[in-house]
C-alpha atoms as a printed R data frame, in Angstrom:
    type eleno elety resid chain resno       x       y       z
1   ATOM     1    CA   MET     A     1 101.480 120.342 136.579
2   ATOM     2    CA   GLN     A     2  99.828 117.496 139.237
3   ATOM     3    CA   ILE     A     3  97.873 115.199 135.825
4   ATOM     4    CA   ASN     A     4  98.717 112.016 134.314
5   ATOM     5    CA   ILE     A     5  98.048 113.541 130.542
6   ATOM     6    CA   ALA     A     6  98.554 109.662 129.835
7   ATOM     7    CA   ARG     A     7  96.308 108.440 131.955
8   ATOM     8    CA   TYR     A     8  93.962 111.421 130.625
9   ATOM     9    CA   SER     A     9  93.927 110.379 126.880
10  ATOM    10    CA   LYS     A    10  93.109 107.132 127.467
11  ATOM    11    CA   LEU     A    11  90.029 107.822 129.119
12  ATOM    12    CA   ILE     A    12  88.782 110.060 126.552
13  ATOM    13    CA   SER     A    13  88.239 109.751 123.065
14  ATOM    14    CA   PRO     A    14  87.823 111.398 119.409
15  ATOM    15    CA   LYS     A    15  83.976 111.571 120.145
16  ATOM    16    CA   ASP     A    16  84.829 113.647 123.530
17  ATOM    17    CA   THR     A    17  84.187 117.191 121.320
18  ATOM    18    CA   GLY     A    18  84.121 119.049 124.996
19  ATOM    19    CA   HIS     A    19  80.575 119.373 124.032
20  ATOM    20    CA   ASN     A    20  79.062 116.958 126.352
21  ATOM    21    CA   GLU     A    21  78.676 118.603 130.419
22  ATOM    22    CA   GLU     A    22  77.973 115.595 131.956
23  ATOM    23    CA   ARG     A    23  80.915 113.608 130.441
24  ATOM    24    CA   GLU     A    24  84.057 116.743 131.030
25  ATOM    25    CA   GLU     A    25  82.167 116.508 134.713
26  ATOM    26    CA   LYS     A    26  82.975 112.876 134.861
27  ATOM    27    CA   LEU     A    27  86.504 113.331 133.201
28  ATOM    28    CA   LEU     A    28  87.785 116.282 135.781
29  ATOM    29    CA   GLU     A    29  86.106 113.944 139.334
30  ATOM    30    CA   ARG     A    30  88.710 111.238 137.488
31  ATOM    31    CA   CYS     A    31  91.317 113.616 136.427
32  ATOM    32    CA   PRO     A    32  91.710 116.742 138.100
33  ATOM    33    CA   PRO     A    33  93.231 118.895 137.107
34  ATOM    34    CA   GLY     A    34  95.973 120.769 139.795
35  ATOM    35    CA   HIS     A    35  95.719 123.682 141.916
36  ATOM    36    CA   GLU     A    36  98.357 124.798 141.304
37  ATOM    37    CA   GLY     A    37  97.658 128.517 140.333
38  ATOM    38    CA   THR     A    38  98.485 130.361 137.660
39  ATOM    39    CA   LYS     A    39 102.010 131.344 137.008
40  ATOM    40    CA   LEU     A    40 103.397 134.132 134.609
41  ATOM    41    CA   VAL     A    41 106.292 132.346 132.311
42  ATOM    42    CA   GLU     A    42 108.039 134.825 130.652
43  ATOM    43    CA   ILE     A    43 111.530 133.003 129.852
44  ATOM    44    CA   PRO     A    44 111.485 129.034 127.459
45  ATOM    45    CA   ALA     A    45 110.244 126.773 129.198
46  ATOM    46    CA   THR     A    46 108.739 123.179 129.425
47  ATOM    47    CA   ILE     A    47 105.598 121.929 131.052
48  ATOM    48    CA   LEU     A    48 105.684 118.741 132.540
49  ATOM    49    CA   ASP     A    49 102.992 116.067 133.800
50  ATOM    50    CA   ALA     A    50 102.839 114.787 137.278
51  ATOM    51    CA   SER     A    51 105.220 111.961 135.907
52  ATOM    52    CA   GLY     A    52 107.021 114.538 134.117
53  ATOM    53    CA   ALA     A    53 106.134 113.792 130.722
54  ATOM    54    CA   ILE     A    54 106.249 117.023 128.183
55  ATOM    55    CA   ILE     A    55 102.608 118.865 127.198
56  ATOM    56    CA   ALA     A    56 103.622 121.421 126.102
57  ATOM    57    CA   TRP     A    57 106.954 124.215 125.282
58  ATOM    58    CA   TYR     A    58 106.414 127.423 125.685
59  ATOM    59    CA   LEU     A    59 109.281 129.327 123.194
60  ATOM    60    CA   LEU     A    60 108.932 133.026 123.404
61  ATOM    61    CA   ASP     A    61 109.115 134.961 120.076
62  ATOM    62    CA   THR     A    62 110.453 131.744 118.345
63  ATOM    63    CA   LEU     A    63 108.837 132.825 115.786
64  ATOM    64    CA   THR     A    64 109.620 136.575 114.771
65  ATOM    65    CA   ASN     A    65 107.820 139.115 113.443
66  ATOM    66    CA   ALA     A    66 108.970 138.567 109.579
67  ATOM    67    CA   THR     A    67 107.654 134.864 110.305
68  ATOM    68    CA   GLN     A    68 104.128 135.674 111.526
69  ATOM    69    CA   LYS     A    69 103.800 138.083 108.958
70  ATOM    70    CA   GLU     A    70 104.780 135.293 105.825
71  ATOM    71    CA   ILE     A    71 102.372 132.772 107.622
72  ATOM    72    CA   TRP     A    72  99.513 135.246 107.416
73  ATOM    73    CA   ALA     A    73 100.061 136.240 104.092
74  ATOM    74    CA   ALA     A    74 100.491 131.890 103.054
75  ATOM    75    CA   SER     A    75  96.673 131.311 105.029
76  ATOM    76    CA   ASP     A    76  94.978 134.133 103.028
77  ATOM    77    CA   LEU     A    77  96.502 133.099  99.959
78  ATOM    78    CA   LEU     A    78  94.245 128.859 101.837
79  ATOM    79    CA   ALA     A    79  91.301 131.610 102.167
80  ATOM    80    CA   PRO     A    80  89.033 130.320  99.511
81  ATOM    81    CA   MET     A    81  89.713 126.657  99.890
82  ATOM    82    CA   LEU     A    82  89.088 126.883 103.612
83  ATOM    83    CA   GLU     A    83  86.044 128.591 103.279
84  ATOM    84    CA   LYS     A    84  84.479 126.049 100.240
85  ATOM    85    CA   SER     A    85  85.568 123.609 102.316
86  ATOM    86    CA   ILE     A    86  83.051 123.803 105.437
87  ATOM    87    CA   LYS     A    87  79.602 122.743 104.822
88  ATOM    88    CA   VAL     A    88  76.278 122.769 106.534
89  ATOM    89    CA   ASP     A    89  75.483 119.370 106.664
90  ATOM    90    CA   GLY     A    90  79.177 118.480 106.497
91  ATOM    91    CA   ASN     A    91  80.505 115.706 108.202
92  ATOM    92    CA   TRP     A    92  82.807 115.807 110.805
93  ATOM    93    CA   GLN     A    93  85.394 117.449 108.966
94  ATOM    94    CA   THR     A    94  83.836 119.870 108.016
95  ATOM    95    CA   ASN     A    95  80.725 120.683 109.628
96  ATOM    96    CA   GLN     A    96  80.008 123.685 109.740
97  ATOM    97    CA   GLY     A    97  78.705 124.229 113.536
98  ATOM    98    CA   TRP     A    98  82.650 123.267 114.291
99  ATOM    99    CA   PHE     A    99  84.275 125.839 112.298
100 ATOM   100    CA   ASN     A   100  83.828 130.282 114.198
101 ATOM   101    CA   PRO     A   101  86.298 133.134 113.079
102 ATOM   102    CA   SER     A   102  88.278 134.352 115.700
103 ATOM   103    CA   SER     A   103  87.132 136.402 118.226
104 ATOM   104    CA   GLU     A   104  90.204 137.753 118.270
105 ATOM   105    CA   ASN     A   105  91.145 138.549 114.034
106 ATOM   106    CA   ASP     A   106  88.346 137.607 111.837
107 ATOM   107    CA   ALA     A   107  90.767 137.695 109.006
108 ATOM   108    CA   LEU     A   108  91.597 134.170 109.189
109 ATOM   109    CA   THR     A   109  89.182 132.056 107.480
110 ATOM   110    CA   PRO     A   110  88.311 129.297 108.788
111 ATOM   111    CA   GLY     A   111  88.183 125.282 107.074
112 ATOM   112    CA   CYS     A   112  89.789 122.137 106.970
113 ATOM   113    CA   ILE     A   113  91.939 120.618 104.103
114 ATOM   114    CA   ASN     A   114  93.928 118.082 103.699
115 ATOM   115    CA   LEU     A   115  97.587 119.575 101.380
116 ATOM   116    CA   SER     A   116  99.366 115.844 101.903
117 ATOM   117    CA   PRO     A   117 100.832 114.245  98.368
118 ATOM   118    CA   ALA     A   118  98.824 110.774  97.298
119 ATOM   119    CA   TRP     A   119  96.509 111.849 100.569
120 ATOM   120    CA   PHE     A   120  93.106 110.222  98.653
121 ATOM   121    CA   GLN     A   121  94.859 107.621  97.817
122 ATOM   122    CA   GLN     A   122  96.615 106.034 100.941
123 ATOM   123    CA   GLY     A   123  92.210 105.380 102.835
124 ATOM   124    CA   HIS     A   124  92.111 103.777  99.692
125 ATOM   125    CA   GLU     A   125  93.379 100.364  97.786
126 ATOM   126    CA   ASN     A   126  93.304  99.981  93.759
127 ATOM   127    CA   GLN     A   127  94.486 103.558  93.036
128 ATOM   128    CA   SER     A   128  96.786 103.832  90.458
129 ATOM   129    CA   ASP     A   129  99.229 107.088  90.013
130 ATOM   130    CA   PRO     A   130  99.488 108.726  93.252
131 ATOM   131    CA   GLU     A   131  97.628 112.592  92.741
132 ATOM   132    CA   VAL     A   132  98.793 115.420  93.961
133 ATOM   133    CA   SER     A   133  96.145 116.227  97.084
134 ATOM   134    CA   ALA     A   134  92.465 117.962  95.026
135 ATOM   135    CA   SER     A   135  92.950 121.155  97.187
136 ATOM   136    CA   LEU     A   136  96.699 121.978  95.565
137 ATOM   137    CA   LYS     A   137  94.813 121.211  91.785
138 ATOM   138    CA   GLY     A   138  94.144 124.859  91.108
139 ATOM   139    CA   ALA     A   139  95.185 128.007  89.956
140 ATOM   140    CA   THR     A   140  97.138 129.430  93.073
141 ATOM   141    CA   SER     A   141  99.007 125.873  93.961
142 ATOM   142    CA   GLU     A   142 102.505 126.350  93.136
143 ATOM   143    CA   LYS     A   143 102.325 130.430  94.935
144 ATOM   144    CA   ILE     A   144 100.620 128.442  97.972
145 ATOM   145    CA   LEU     A   145 103.799 125.728  98.077
146 ATOM   146    CA   LYS     A   146 106.026 128.316  97.639
147 ATOM   147    CA   ALA     A   147 104.285 131.185 100.346
148 ATOM   148    CA   ILE     A   148 103.856 127.692 103.039
149 ATOM   149    CA   ALA     A   149 107.592 125.609 101.535
150 ATOM   150    CA   ARG     A   150 109.559 128.277 105.086
151 ATOM   151    CA   PRO     A   151 106.538 127.709 107.628
152 ATOM   152    CA   ALA     A   152 106.378 123.992 106.609
153 ATOM   153    CA   ALA     A   153 110.282 123.751 107.788
154 ATOM   154    CA   ILE     A   154 110.358 125.296 110.897
155 ATOM   155    CA   ALA     A   155 107.442 123.265 111.933
156 ATOM   156    CA   THR     A   156 109.148 120.027 110.685
157 ATOM   157    CA   VAL     A   157 112.427 121.344 111.916
158 ATOM   158    CA   ALA     A   158 110.396 121.772 115.516
159 ATOM   159    CA   LEU     A   159 108.255 118.475 115.417
160 ATOM   160    CA   ARG     A   160 111.765 117.123 115.137
161 ATOM   161    CA   VAL     A   161 113.148 118.000 118.737
162 ATOM   162    CA   MET     A   162 109.769 118.626 119.941
163 ATOM   163    CA   HIS     A   163 109.160 114.315 119.636
164 ATOM   164    CA   PRO     A   164 111.268 112.297 117.360
165 ATOM   165    CA   GLU     A   165 108.781 109.929 117.041
166 ATOM   166    CA   GLN     A   166 106.626 111.619 115.284
167 ATOM   167    CA   TYR     A   167 109.260 113.126 112.462
168 ATOM   168    CA   TRP     A   168 110.082 109.808 112.022
169 ATOM   169    CA   ALA     A   169 106.806 108.276 111.663
170 ATOM   170    CA   GLY     A   170 105.896 110.645 108.840
171 ATOM   171    CA   LEU     A   171 109.022 109.750 106.593
């Protein structure tokens, strides 16, 4: 693709939400998308930017139907927590305005939860012993952890292959 993703990433910030039309127009002027046209990809592929950096992997049928069903089942277990996480006056992570039900499948509950062990303690000094994430302090926690174990392992393997630096930084 005729876009330099590194250059583009230096121009944007976390505050760029895609909702400011004037800002989006300026970004498009400075980093216009290529005009390669539409290409149908039917085989596994790596999509590169103008500098050769990988910007996307297309891995057709990587997740079998059984694995996809497993992920949906795990998502269903998370639904009550996801639903409770959205607030009318929430911060940028939990504000209701950022979460809309999918038009394709309203069965997936939008929301924002963190399942990282000791996540809260990592951001605060003088905390005693690490604790389980607040999202996992409930009656269904063990069931959720068992349900997400295999999908999480698949995602971890993909990260190890696709972005080894990020993988090792997380260990």
